[in-house]
PDB file of C-alpha atoms in Angstrom:
ATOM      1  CA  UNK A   1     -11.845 -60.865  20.708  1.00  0.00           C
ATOM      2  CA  UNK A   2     -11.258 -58.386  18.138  1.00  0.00           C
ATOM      3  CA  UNK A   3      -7.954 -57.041  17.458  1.00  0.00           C
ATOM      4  CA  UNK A   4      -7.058 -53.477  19.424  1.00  0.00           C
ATOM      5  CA  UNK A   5      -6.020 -50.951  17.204  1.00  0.00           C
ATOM      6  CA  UNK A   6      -2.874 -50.466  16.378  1.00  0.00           C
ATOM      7  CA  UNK A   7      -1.537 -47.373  18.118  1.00  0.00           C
ATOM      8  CA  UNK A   8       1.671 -46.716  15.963  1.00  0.00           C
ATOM      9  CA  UNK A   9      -1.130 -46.573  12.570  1.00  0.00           C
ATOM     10  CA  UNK A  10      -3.848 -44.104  14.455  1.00  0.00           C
ATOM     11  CA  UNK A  11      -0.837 -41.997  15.310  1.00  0.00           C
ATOM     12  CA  UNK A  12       0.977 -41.814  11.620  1.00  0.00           C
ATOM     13  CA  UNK A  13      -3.471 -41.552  10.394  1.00  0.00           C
ATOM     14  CA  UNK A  14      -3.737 -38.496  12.877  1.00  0.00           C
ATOM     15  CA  UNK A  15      -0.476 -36.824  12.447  1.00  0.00           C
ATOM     16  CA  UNK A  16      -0.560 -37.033   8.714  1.00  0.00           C
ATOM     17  CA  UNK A  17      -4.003 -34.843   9.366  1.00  0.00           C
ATOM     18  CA  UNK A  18      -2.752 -32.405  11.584  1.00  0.00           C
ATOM     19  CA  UNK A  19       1.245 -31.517  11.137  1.00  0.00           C
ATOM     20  CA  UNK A  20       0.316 -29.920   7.525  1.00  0.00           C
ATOM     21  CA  UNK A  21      -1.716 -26.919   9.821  1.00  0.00           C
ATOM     22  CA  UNK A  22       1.517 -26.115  11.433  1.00  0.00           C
ATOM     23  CA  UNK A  23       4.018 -25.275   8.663  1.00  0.00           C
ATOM     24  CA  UNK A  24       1.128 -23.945   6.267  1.00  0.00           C
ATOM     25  CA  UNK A  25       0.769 -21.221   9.281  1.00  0.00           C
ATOM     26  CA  UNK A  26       4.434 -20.462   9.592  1.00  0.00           C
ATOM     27  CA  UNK A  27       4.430 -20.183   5.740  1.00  0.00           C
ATOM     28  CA  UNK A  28       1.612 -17.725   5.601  1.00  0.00           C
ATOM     29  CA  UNK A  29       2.721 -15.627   8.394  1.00  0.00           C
ATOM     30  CA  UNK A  30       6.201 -15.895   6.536  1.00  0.00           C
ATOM     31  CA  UNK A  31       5.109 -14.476   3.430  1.00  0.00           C
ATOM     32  CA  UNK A  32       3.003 -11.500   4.730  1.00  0.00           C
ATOM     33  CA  UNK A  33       5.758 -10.471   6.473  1.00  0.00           C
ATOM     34  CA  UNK A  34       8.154 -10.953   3.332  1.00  0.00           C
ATOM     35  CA  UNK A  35       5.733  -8.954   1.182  1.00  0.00           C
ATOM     36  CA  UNK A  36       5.221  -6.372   3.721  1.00  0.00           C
ATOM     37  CA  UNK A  37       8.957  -5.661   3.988  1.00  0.00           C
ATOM     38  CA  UNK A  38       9.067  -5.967   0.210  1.00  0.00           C
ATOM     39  CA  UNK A  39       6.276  -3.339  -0.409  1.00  0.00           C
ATOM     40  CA  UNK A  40       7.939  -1.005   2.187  1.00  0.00           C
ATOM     41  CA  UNK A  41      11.643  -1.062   0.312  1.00  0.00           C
ATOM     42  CA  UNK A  42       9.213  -0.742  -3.031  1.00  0.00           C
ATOM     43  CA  UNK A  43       8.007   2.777  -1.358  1.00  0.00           C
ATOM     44  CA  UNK A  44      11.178   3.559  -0.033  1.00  0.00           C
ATOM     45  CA  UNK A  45      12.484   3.637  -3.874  1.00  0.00           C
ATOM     46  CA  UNK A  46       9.882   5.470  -5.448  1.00  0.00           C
ATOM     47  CA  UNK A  47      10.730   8.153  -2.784  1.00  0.00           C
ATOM     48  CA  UNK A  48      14.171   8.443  -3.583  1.00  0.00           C
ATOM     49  CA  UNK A  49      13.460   8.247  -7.542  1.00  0.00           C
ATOM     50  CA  UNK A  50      14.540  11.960  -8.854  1.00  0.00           C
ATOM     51  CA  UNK A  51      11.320  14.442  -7.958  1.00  0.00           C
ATOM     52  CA  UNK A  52       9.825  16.594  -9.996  1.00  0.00           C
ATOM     53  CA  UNK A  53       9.278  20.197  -8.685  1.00  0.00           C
ATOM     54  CA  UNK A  54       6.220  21.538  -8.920  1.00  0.00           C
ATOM     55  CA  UNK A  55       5.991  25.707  -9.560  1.00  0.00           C
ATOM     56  CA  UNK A  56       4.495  27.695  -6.332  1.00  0.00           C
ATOM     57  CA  UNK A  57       5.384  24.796  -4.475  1.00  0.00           C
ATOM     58  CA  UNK A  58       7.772  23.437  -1.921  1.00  0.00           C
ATOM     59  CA  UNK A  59       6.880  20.141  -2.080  1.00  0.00           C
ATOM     60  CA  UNK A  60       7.977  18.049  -4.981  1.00  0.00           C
ATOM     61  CA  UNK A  61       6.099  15.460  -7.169  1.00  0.00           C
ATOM     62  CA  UNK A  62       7.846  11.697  -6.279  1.00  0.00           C
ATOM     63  CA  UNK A  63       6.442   8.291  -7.195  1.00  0.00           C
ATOM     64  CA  UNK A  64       5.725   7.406  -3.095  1.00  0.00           C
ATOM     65  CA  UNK A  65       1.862   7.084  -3.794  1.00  0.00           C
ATOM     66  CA  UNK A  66       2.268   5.317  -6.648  1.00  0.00           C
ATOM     67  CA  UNK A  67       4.178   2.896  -4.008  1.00  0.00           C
ATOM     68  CA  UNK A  68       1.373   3.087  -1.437  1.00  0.00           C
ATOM     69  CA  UNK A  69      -1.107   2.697  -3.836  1.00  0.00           C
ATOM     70  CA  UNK A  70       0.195  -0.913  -4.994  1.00  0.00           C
ATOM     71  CA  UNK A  71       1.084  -1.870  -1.956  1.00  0.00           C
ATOM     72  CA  UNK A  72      -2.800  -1.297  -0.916  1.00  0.00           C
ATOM     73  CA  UNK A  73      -4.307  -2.692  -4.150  1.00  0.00           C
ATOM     74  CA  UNK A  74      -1.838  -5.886  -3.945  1.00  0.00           C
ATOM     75  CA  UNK A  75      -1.802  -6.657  -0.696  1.00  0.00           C
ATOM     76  CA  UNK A  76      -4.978  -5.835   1.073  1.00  0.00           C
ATOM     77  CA  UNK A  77      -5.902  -3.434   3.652  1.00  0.00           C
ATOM     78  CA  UNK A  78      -4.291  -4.782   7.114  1.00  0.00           C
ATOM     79  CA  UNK A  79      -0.565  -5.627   4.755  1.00  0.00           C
ATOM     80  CA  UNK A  80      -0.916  -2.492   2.895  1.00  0.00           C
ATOM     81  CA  UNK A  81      -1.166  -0.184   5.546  1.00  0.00           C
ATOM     82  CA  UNK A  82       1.700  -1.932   7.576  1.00  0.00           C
ATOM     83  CA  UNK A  83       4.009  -1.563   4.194  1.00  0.00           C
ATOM     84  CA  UNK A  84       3.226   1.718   4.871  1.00  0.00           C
ATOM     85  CA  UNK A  85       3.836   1.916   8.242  1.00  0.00           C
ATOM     86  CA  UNK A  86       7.100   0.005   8.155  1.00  0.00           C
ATOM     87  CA  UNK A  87       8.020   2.411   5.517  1.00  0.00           C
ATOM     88  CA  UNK A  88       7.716   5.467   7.791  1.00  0.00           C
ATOM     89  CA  UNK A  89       8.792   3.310  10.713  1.00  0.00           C
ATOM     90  CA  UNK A  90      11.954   3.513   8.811  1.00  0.00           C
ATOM     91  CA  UNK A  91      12.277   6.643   7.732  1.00  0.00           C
ATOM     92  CA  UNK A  92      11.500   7.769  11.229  1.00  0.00           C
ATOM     93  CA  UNK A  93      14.750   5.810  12.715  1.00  0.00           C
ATOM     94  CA  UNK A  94      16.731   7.798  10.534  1.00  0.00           C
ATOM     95  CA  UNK A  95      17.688   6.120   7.044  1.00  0.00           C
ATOM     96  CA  UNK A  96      17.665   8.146   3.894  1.00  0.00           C
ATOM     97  CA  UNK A  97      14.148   6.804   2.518  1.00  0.00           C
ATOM     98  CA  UNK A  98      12.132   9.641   2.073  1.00  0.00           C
ATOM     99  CA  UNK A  99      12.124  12.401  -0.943  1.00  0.00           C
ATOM    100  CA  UNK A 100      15.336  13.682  -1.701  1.00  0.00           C
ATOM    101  CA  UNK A 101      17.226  10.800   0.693  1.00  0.00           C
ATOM    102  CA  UNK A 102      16.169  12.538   3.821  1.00  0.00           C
ATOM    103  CA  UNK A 103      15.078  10.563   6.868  1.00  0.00           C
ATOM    104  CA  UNK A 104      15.131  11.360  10.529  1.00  0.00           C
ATOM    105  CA  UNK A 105      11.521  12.590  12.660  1.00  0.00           C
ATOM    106  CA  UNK A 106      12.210  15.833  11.268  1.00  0.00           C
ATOM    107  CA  UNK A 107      10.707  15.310   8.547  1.00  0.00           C
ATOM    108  CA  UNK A 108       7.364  14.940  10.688  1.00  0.00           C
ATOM    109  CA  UNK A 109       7.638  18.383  11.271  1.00  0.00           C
ATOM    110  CA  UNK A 110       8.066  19.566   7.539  1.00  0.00           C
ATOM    111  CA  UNK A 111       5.559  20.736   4.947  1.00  0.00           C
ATOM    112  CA  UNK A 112       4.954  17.438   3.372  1.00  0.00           C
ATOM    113  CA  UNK A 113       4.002  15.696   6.736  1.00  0.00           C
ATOM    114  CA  UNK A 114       0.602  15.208   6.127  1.00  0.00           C
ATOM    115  CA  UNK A 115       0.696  13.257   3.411  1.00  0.00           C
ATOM    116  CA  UNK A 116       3.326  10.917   4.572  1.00  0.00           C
ATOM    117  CA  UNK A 117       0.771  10.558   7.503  1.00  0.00           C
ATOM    118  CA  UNK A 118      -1.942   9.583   5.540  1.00  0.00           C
ATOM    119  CA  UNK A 119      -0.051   7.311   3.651  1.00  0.00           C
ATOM    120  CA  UNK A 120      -0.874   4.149   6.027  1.00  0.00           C
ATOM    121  CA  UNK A 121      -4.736   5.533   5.908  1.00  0.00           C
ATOM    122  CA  UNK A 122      -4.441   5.545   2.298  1.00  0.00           C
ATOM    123  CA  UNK A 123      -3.271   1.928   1.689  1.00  0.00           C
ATOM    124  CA  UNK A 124      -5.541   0.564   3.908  1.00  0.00           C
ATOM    125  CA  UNK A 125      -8.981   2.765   2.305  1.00  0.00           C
ATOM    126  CA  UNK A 126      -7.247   0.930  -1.389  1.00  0.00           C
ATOM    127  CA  UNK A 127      -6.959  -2.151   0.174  1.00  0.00           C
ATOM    128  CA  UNK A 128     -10.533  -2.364   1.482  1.00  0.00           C
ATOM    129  CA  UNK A 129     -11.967  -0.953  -1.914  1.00  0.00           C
ATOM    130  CA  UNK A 130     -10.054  -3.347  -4.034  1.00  0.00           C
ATOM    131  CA  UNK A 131     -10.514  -6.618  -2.232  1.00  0.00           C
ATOM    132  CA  UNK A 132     -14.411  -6.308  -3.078  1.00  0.00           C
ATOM    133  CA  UNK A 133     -12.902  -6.346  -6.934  1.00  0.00           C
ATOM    134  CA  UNK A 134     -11.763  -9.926  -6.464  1.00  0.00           C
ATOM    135  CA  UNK A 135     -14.469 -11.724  -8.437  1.00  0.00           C
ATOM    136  CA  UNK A 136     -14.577  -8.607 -11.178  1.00  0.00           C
ATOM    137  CA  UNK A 137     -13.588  -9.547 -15.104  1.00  0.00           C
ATOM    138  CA  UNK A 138     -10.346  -8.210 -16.182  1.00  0.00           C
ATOM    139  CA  UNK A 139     -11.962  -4.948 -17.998  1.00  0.00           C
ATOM    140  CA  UNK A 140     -13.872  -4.261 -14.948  1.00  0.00           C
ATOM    141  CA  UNK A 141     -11.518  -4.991 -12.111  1.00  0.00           C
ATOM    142  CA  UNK A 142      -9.464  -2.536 -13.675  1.00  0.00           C
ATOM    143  CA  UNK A 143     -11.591   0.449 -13.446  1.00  0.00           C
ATOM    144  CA  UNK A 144     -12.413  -0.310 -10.088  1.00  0.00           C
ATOM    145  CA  UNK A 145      -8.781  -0.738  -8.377  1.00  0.00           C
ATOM    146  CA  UNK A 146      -8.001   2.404 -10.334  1.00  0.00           C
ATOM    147  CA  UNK A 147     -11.603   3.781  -8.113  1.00  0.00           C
ATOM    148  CA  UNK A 148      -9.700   2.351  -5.484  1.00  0.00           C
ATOM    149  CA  UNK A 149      -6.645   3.945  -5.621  1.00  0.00           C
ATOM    150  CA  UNK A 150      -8.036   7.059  -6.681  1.00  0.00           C
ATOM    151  CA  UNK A 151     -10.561   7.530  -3.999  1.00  0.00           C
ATOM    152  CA  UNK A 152      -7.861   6.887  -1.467  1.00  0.00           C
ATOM    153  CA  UNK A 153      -6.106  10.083  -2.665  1.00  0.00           C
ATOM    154  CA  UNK A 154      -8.744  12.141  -2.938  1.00  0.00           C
ATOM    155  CA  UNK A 155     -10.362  11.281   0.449  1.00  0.00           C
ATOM    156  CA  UNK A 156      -6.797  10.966   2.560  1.00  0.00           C
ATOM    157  CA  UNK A 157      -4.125  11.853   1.009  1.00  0.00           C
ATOM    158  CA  UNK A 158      -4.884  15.493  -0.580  1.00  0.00           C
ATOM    159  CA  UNK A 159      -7.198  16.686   2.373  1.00  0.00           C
ATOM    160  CA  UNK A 160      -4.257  15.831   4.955  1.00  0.00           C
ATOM    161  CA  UNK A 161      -1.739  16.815   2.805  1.00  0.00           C
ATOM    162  CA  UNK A 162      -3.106  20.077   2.243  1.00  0.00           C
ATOM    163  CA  UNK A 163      -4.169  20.975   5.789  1.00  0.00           C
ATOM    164  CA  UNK A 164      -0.817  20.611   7.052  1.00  0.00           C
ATOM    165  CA  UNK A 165       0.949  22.290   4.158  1.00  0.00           C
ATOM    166  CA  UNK A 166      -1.420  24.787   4.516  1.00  0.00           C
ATOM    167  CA  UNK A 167      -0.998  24.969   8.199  1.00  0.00           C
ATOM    168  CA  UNK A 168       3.304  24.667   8.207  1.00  0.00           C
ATOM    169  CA  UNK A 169       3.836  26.804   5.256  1.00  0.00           C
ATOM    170  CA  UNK A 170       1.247  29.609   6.999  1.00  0.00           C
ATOM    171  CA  UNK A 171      -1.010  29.684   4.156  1.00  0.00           C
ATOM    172  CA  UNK A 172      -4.525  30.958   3.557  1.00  0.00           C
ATOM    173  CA  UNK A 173      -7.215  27.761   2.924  1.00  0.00           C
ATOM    174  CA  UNK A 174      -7.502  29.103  -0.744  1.00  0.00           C
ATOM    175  CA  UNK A 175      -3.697  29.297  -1.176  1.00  0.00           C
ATOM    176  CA  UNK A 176      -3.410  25.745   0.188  1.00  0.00           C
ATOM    177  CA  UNK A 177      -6.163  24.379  -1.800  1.00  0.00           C
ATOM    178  CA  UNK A 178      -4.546  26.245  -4.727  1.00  0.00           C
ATOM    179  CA  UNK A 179      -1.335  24.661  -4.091  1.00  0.00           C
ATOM    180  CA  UNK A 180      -2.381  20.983  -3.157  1.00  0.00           C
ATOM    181  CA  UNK A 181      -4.767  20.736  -6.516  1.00  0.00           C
ATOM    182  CA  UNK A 182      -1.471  21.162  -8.382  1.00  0.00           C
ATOM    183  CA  UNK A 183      -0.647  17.031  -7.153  1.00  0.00           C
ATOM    184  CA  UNK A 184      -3.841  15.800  -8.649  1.00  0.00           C
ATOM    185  CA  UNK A 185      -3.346  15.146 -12.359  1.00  0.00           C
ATOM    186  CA  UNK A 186       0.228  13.569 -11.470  1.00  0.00           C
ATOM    187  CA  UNK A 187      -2.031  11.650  -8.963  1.00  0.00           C
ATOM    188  CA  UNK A 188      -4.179  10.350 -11.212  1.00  0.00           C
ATOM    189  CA  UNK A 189      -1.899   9.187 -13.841  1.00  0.00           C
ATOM    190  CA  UNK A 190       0.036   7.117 -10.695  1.00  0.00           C
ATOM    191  CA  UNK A 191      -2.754   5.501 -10.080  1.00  0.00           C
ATOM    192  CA  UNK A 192      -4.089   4.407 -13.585  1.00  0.00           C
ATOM    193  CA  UNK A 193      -0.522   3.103 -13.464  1.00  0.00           C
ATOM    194  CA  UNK A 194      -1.015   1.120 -10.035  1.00  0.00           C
ATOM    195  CA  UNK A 195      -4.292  -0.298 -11.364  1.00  0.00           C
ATOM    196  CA  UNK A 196      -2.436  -1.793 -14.446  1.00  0.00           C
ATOM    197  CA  UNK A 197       0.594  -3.435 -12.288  1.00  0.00           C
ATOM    198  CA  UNK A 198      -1.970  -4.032  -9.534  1.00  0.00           C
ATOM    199  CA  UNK A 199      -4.427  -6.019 -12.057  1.00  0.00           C
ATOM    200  CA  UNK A 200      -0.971  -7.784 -14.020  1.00  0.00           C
ATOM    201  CA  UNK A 201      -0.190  -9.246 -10.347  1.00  0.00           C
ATOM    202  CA  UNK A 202      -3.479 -10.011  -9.711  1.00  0.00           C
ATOM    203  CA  UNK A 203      -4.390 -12.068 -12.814  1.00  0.00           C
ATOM    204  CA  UNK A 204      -0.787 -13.682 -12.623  1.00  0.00           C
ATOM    205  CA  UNK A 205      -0.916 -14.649  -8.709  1.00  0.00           C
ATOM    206  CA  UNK A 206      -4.958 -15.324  -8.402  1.00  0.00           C
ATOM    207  CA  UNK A 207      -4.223 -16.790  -4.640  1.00  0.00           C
ATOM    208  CA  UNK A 208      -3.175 -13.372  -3.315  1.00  0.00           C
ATOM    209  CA  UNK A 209      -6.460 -11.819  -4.006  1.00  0.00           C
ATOM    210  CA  UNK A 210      -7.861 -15.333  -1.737  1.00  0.00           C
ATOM    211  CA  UNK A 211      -5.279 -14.998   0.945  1.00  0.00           C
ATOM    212  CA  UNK A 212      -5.146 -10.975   1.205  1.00  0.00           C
ATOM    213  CA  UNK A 213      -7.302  -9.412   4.206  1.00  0.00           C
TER     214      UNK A 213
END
């Protein structure tokens, strides 16, 4: 009669098979919500940076889309918008994270509303954009998370931005249009900027660009 297996050995065979799934999950779920939270505080300190002011303008020039914009190209569309989201989720309760340390829901109701609206939109248009850059050479990937980043702006962030500044501050379409175009160079030169750290972080931690949704 042959021997019967023996239990204790199928048990280590099948556990040493399965109990790596468990912690691997915990891990991963661990870090996205470490580099969520991380990406959020990021934001939250470019917005309390010293603004620029920008003539015929109420609305200042701060370093928050540079902040949503590497958040987006970094982490991916789903973790990039909820950096953002967390970010504002923050703000909203009341802590000093937006421009010129204000916070509170009031600030929903100001002239720069819009654009802190679209800044969840915003990550996650980057996000989407730059995760078909993955397999891209260095040169190339470059251009195109700077694409990215700048595509997010120009198809979320200015037209939101502008509507409601436009619409809070009582101002003609050609007055707000005016007005808004004055962000769009400083814009720009953020986002060449997030496209260089975006592409550093990349090239130096190749398994976020595998792991990011």
């Amino acid at each position: 009669m042959p021997d019967a297996p023996d239990s204790s050995n199928a048990a280590r065979g099948l556990g040493s098979t399965a109990a790596p799934a468990l912690p691997v999950a915990r891990s991963s779920a661990a870090a996205d919500i470490a580099l969520v939270a991380t990406f959020a505080a990021f934001i939250a300190v470019c917005a309390i940076l010293p603004a620029i002011p920008v003539p015929g303008t109420v609305v200042p020039i701060t370093l928050q889309t540079f902040g949503v914009m590497l958040a987006g190209l970094v982490l991916g569309a789903r973790r990039g918008a909820l950096a953002a989201l967390l970010y504002l989720a923050v703000g909203a309760a009341g802590l000093p994270v937006f421009s010129g340390g204000a916070g509170g829901v009031g600030v929903f109701a100001g002239l720069s509303a819009g654009y802190l609206v679209a800044f969840p939109l915003a990550a996650a248009l980057a996000g989407n954009l730059a995760t078909r850059a993955g397999g891209l050479r260095p040169t190339v990937r470059y251009v195109a998370l700077f694409g990215a980043a700048t595509a997010a702006s120009l198809l979320l962030v200015h037209p939101i931005g502008i509507a409601v500044m436009g619409w809070r501050g009582g101002l003609s379409v050609s007055e707000a249009l005016v007005a808004g175009s004055r962000y769009i160079p400083g814009d720009l030169i953020k986002n060449l900027l997030a496209a260089l750290v975006a592409s550093a972080v990349l090239r130096a931690f190749p398994d976020m660009v595998r792991r990011r949704p």
